Short mmCIF file of N, CA and C in Angstrom, two decimals:
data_model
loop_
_atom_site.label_atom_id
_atom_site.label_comp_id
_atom_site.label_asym_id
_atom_site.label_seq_id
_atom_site.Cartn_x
_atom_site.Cartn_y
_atom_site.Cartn_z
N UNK A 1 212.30 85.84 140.36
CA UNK A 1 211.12 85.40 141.12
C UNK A 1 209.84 85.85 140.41
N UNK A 2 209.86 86.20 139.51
CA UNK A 2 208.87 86.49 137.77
C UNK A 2 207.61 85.54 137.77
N UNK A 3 208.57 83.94 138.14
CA UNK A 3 207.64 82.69 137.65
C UNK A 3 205.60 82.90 138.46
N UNK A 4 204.69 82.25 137.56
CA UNK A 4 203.31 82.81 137.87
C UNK A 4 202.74 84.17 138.14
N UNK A 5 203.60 84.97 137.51
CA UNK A 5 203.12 86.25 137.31
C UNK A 5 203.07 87.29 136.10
N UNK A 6 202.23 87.72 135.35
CA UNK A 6 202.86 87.99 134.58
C UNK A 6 203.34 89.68 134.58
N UNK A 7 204.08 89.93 133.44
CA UNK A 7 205.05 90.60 133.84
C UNK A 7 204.56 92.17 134.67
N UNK A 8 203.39 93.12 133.73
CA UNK A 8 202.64 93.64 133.92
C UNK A 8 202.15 93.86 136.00
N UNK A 9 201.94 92.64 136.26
CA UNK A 9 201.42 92.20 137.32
C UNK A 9 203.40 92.58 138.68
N UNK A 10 203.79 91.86 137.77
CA UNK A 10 205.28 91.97 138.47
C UNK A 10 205.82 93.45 138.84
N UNK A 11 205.78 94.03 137.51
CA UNK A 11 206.16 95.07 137.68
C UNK A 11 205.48 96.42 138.69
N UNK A 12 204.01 95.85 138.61
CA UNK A 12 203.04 96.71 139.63
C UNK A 12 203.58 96.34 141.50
N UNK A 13 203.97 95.07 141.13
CA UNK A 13 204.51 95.11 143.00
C UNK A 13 205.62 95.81 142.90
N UNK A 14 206.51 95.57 142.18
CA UNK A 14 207.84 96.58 142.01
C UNK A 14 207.69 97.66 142.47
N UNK A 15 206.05 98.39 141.82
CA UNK A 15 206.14 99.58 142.34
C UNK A 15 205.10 100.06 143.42
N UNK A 16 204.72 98.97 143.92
CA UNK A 16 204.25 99.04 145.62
C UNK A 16 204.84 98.82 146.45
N UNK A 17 206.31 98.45 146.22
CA UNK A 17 207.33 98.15 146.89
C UNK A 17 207.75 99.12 147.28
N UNK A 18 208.19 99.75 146.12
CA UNK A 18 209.89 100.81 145.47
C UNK A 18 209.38 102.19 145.43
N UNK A 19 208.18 102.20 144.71
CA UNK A 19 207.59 103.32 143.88
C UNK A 19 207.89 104.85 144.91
N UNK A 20 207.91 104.65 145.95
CA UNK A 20 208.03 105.75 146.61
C UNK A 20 209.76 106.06 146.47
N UNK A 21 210.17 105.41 146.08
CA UNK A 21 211.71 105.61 145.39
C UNK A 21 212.03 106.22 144.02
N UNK A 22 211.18 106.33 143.27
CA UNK A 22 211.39 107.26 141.84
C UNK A 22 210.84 108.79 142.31
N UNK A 23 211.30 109.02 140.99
CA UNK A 23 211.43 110.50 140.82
C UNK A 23 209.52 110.89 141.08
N UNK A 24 209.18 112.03 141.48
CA UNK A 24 207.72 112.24 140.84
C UNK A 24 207.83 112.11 139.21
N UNK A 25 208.40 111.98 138.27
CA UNK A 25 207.87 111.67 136.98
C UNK A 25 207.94 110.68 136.37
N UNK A 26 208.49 109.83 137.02
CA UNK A 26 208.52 108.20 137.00
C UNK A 26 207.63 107.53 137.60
N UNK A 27 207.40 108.34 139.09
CA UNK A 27 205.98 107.77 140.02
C UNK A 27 204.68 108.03 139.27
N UNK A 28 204.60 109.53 138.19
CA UNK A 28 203.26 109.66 138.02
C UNK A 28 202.97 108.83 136.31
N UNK A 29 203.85 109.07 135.88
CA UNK A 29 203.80 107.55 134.72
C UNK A 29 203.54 106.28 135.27
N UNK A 30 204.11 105.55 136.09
CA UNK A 30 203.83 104.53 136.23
C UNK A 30 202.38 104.07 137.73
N UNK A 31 201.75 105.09 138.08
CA UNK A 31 200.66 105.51 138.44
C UNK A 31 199.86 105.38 137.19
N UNK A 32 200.16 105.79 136.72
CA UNK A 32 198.91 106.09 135.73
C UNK A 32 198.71 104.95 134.55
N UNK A 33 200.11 104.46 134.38
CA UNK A 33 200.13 102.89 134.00
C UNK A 33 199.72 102.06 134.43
N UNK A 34 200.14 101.23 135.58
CA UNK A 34 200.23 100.70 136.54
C UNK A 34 198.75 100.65 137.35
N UNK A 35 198.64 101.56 138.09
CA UNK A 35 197.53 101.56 139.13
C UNK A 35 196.26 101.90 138.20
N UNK A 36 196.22 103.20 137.01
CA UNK A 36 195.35 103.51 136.93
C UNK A 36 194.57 102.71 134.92
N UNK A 37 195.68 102.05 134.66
CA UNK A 37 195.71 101.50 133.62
C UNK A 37 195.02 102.33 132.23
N UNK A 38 196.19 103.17 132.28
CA UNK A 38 196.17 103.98 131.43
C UNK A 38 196.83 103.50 129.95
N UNK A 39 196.70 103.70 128.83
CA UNK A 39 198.04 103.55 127.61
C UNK A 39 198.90 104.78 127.78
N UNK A 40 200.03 104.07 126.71
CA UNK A 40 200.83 105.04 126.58
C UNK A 40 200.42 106.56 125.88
N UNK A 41 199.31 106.49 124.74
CA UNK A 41 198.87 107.75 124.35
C UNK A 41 198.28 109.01 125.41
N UNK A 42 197.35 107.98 126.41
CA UNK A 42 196.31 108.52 127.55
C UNK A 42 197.57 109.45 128.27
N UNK A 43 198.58 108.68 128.80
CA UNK A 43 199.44 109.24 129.62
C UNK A 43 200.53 110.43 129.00
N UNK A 44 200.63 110.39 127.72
CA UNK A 44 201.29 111.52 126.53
C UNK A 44 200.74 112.59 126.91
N UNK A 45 198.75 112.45 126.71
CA UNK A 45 197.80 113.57 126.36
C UNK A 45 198.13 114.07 128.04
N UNK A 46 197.87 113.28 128.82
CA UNK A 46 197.60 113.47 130.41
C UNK A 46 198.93 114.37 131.04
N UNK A 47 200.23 113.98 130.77
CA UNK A 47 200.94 114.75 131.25
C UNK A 47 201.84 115.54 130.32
N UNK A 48 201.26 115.62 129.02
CA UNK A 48 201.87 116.97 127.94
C UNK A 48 203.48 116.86 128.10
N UNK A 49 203.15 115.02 127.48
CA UNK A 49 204.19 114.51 127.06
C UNK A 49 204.02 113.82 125.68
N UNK A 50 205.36 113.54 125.21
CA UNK A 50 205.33 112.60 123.65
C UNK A 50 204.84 111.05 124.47
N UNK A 51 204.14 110.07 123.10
CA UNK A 51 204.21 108.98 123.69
C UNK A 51 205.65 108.33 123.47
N UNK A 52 206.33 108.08 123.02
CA UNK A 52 208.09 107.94 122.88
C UNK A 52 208.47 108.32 124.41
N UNK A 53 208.50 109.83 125.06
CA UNK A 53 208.98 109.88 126.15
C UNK A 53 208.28 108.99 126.82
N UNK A 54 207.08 109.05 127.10
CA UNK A 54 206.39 108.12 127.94
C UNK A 54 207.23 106.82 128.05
N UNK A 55 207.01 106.13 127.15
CA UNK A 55 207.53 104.88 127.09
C UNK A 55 208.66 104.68 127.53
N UNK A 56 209.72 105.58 127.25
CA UNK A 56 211.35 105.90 127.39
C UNK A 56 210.98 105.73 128.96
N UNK A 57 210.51 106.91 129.94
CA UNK A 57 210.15 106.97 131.25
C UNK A 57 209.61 106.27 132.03
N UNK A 58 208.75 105.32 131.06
CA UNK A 58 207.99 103.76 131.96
C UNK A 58 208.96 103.15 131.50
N UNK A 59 209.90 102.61 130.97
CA UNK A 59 211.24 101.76 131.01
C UNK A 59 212.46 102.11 132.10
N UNK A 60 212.60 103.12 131.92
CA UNK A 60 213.35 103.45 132.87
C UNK A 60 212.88 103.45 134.30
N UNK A 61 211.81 103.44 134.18
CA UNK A 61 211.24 103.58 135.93
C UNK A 61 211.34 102.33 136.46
N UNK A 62 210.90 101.12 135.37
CA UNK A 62 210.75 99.31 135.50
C UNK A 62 212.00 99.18 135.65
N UNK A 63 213.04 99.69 134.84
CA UNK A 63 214.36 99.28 135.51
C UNK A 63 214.94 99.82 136.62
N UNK A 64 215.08 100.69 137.40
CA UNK A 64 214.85 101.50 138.36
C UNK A 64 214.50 100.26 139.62
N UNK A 65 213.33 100.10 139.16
CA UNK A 65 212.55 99.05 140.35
C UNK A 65 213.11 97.83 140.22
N UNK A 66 213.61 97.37 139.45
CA UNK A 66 214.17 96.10 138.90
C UNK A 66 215.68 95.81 139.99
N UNK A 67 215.99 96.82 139.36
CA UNK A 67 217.30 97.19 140.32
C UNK A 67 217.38 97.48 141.72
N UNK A 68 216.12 97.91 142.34
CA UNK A 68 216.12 98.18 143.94
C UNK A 68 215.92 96.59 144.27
N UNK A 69 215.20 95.80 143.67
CA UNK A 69 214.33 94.43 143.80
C UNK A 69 215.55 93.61 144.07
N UNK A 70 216.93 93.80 142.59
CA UNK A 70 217.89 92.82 143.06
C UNK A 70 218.69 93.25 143.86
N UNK A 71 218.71 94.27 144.39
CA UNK A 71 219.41 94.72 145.50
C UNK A 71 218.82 94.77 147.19
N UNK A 72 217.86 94.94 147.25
CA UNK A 72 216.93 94.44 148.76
C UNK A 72 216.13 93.08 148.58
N UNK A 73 215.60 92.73 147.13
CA UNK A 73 214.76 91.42 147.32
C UNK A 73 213.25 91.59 148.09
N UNK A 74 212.67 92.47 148.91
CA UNK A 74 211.73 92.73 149.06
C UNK A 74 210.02 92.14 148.86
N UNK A 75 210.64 92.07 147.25
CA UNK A 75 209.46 91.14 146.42
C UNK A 75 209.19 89.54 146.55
N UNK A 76 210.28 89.23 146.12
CA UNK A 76 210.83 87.36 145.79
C UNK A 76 210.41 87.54 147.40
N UNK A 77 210.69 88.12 148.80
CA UNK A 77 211.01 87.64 150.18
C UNK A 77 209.50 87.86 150.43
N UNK A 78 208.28 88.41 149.79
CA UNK A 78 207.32 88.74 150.15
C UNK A 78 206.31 87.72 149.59
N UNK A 79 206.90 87.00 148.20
CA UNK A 79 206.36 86.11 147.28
C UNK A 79 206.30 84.87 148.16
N UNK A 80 207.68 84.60 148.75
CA UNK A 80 207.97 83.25 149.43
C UNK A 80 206.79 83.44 150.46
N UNK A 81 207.28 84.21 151.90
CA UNK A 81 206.33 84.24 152.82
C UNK A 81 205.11 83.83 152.32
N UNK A 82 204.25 84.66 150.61
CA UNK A 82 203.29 83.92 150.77
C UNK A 82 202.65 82.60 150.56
N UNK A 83 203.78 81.79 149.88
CA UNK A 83 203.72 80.92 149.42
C UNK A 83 203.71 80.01 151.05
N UNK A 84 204.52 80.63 152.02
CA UNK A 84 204.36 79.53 153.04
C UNK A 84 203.62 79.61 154.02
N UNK A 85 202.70 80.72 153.89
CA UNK A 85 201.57 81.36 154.56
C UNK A 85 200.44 80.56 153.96
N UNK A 86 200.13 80.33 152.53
CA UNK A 86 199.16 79.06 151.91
C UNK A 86 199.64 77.57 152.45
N UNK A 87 200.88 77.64 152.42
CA UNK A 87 200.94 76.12 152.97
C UNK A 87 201.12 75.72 154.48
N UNK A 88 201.08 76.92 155.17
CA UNK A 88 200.11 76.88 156.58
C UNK A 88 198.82 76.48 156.53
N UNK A 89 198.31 77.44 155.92
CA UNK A 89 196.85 77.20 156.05
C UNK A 89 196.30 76.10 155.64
N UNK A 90 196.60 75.56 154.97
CA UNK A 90 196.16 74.37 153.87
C UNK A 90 196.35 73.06 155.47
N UNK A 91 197.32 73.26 156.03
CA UNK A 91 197.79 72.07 157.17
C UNK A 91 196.78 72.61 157.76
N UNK A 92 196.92 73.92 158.19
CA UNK A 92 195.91 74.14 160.08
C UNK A 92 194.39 73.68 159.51
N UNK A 93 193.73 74.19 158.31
CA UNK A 93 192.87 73.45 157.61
C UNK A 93 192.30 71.90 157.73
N UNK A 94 193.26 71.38 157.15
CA UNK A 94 193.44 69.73 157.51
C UNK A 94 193.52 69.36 158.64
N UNK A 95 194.13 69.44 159.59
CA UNK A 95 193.81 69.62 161.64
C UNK A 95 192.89 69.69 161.35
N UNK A 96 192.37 71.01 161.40
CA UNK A 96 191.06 71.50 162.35
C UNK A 96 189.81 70.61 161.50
N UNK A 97 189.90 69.81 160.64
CA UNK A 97 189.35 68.87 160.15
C UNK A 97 189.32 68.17 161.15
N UNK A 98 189.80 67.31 161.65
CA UNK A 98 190.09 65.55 162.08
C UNK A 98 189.33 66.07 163.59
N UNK A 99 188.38 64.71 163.54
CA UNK A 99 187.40 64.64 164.95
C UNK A 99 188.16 63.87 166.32
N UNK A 100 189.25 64.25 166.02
CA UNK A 100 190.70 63.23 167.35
C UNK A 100 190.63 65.06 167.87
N UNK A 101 190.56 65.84 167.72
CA UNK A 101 190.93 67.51 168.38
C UNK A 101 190.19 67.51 168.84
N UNK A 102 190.32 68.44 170.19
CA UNK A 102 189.26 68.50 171.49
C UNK A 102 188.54 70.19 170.82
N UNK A 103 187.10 70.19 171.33
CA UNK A 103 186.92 71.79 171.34
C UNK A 103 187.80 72.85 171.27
N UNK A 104 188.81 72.91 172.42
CA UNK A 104 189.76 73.83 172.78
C UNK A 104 190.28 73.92 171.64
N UNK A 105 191.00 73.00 171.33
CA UNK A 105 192.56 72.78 170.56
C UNK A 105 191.63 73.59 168.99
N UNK A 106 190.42 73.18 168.90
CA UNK A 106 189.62 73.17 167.50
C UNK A 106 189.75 74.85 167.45
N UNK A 107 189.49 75.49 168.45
CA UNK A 107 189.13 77.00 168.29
C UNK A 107 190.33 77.61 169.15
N UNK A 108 191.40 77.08 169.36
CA UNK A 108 192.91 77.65 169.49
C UNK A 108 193.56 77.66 167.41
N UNK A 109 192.95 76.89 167.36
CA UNK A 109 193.39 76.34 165.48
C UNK A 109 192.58 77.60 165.07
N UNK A 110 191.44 77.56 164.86
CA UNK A 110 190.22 78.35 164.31
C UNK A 110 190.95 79.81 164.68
N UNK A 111 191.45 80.29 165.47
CA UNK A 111 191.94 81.79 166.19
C UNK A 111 193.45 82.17 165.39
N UNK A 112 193.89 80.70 164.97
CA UNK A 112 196.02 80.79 164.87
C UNK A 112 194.92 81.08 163.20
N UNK A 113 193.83 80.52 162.53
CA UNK A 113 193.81 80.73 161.37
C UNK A 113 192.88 82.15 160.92
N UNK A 114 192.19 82.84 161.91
CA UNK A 114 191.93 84.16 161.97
C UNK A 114 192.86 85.09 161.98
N UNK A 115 194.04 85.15 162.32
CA UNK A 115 195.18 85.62 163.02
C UNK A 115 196.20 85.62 160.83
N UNK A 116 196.42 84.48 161.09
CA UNK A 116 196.92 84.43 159.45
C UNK A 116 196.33 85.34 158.16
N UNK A 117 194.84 85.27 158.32
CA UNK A 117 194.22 85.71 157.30
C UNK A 117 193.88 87.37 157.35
N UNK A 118 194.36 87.98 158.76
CA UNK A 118 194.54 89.09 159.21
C UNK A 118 195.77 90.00 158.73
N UNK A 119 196.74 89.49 159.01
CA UNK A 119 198.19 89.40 158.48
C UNK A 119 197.96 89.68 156.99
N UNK A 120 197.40 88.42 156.35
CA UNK A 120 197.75 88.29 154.74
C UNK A 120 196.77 88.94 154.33
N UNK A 121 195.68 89.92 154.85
CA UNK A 121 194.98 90.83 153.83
C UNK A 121 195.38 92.06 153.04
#
């Protein structure tokens, strides 16, 4: 479930997912990758490590998450929802367009699409 993302990007939900599932030295590498967009040297100097381990430890952590992902799905099930959460909106949109809707119905629509965009922040 990769497709329109790239990988970088993928792997950061992995670990907004999961991340509370690694070790602290897998969480604070890929923190500092990840969230704080660090390189591999920055994160060597930062936690008085080699950059080799580093790298070794941000691989292993991506697979780690990789592996919780094909085993709960979490991600792909969070990707879909949003995909059908845009193609809600895009319809209630188009409704609340058309001058055949009464007031009511217009701002019962207007409330179901406040309500969505609440959810998906």
């Amino acid at each position: 479930m990769k497709e329109n993302i790239s990988t970088v990007e993928y792997a950061s939900m992995l670990y907004d997912f999961y991340g509370e599932l690694l070790s602290e030295a897998r969480k604070d590498v890929m923190n500092l990758y990840h969230e704080d967009n660090f390189s591999l040297s920055e994160i060597a100097d930062e936690l008085g490590m080699t950059r080799q381990a580093v790298h070794y430890t941000l691989k292993k952590a991506e697979a780690a998450l990789e592996g919780y992902e094909e085993k709960l799905g979490l991600v792909a099930k969070y990707r879909e929802n949003e995909e059908k959460v845009e193609v809600a909106k895009q319809k209630a949109e188009l409704i609340l367009k058309q001058d055949a809707l009464s007031d009511e119905s217009k701002a019962q629509l207007a409330d179901i699409l406040s309500i969505i965009e609440e959810i998906t922040e």
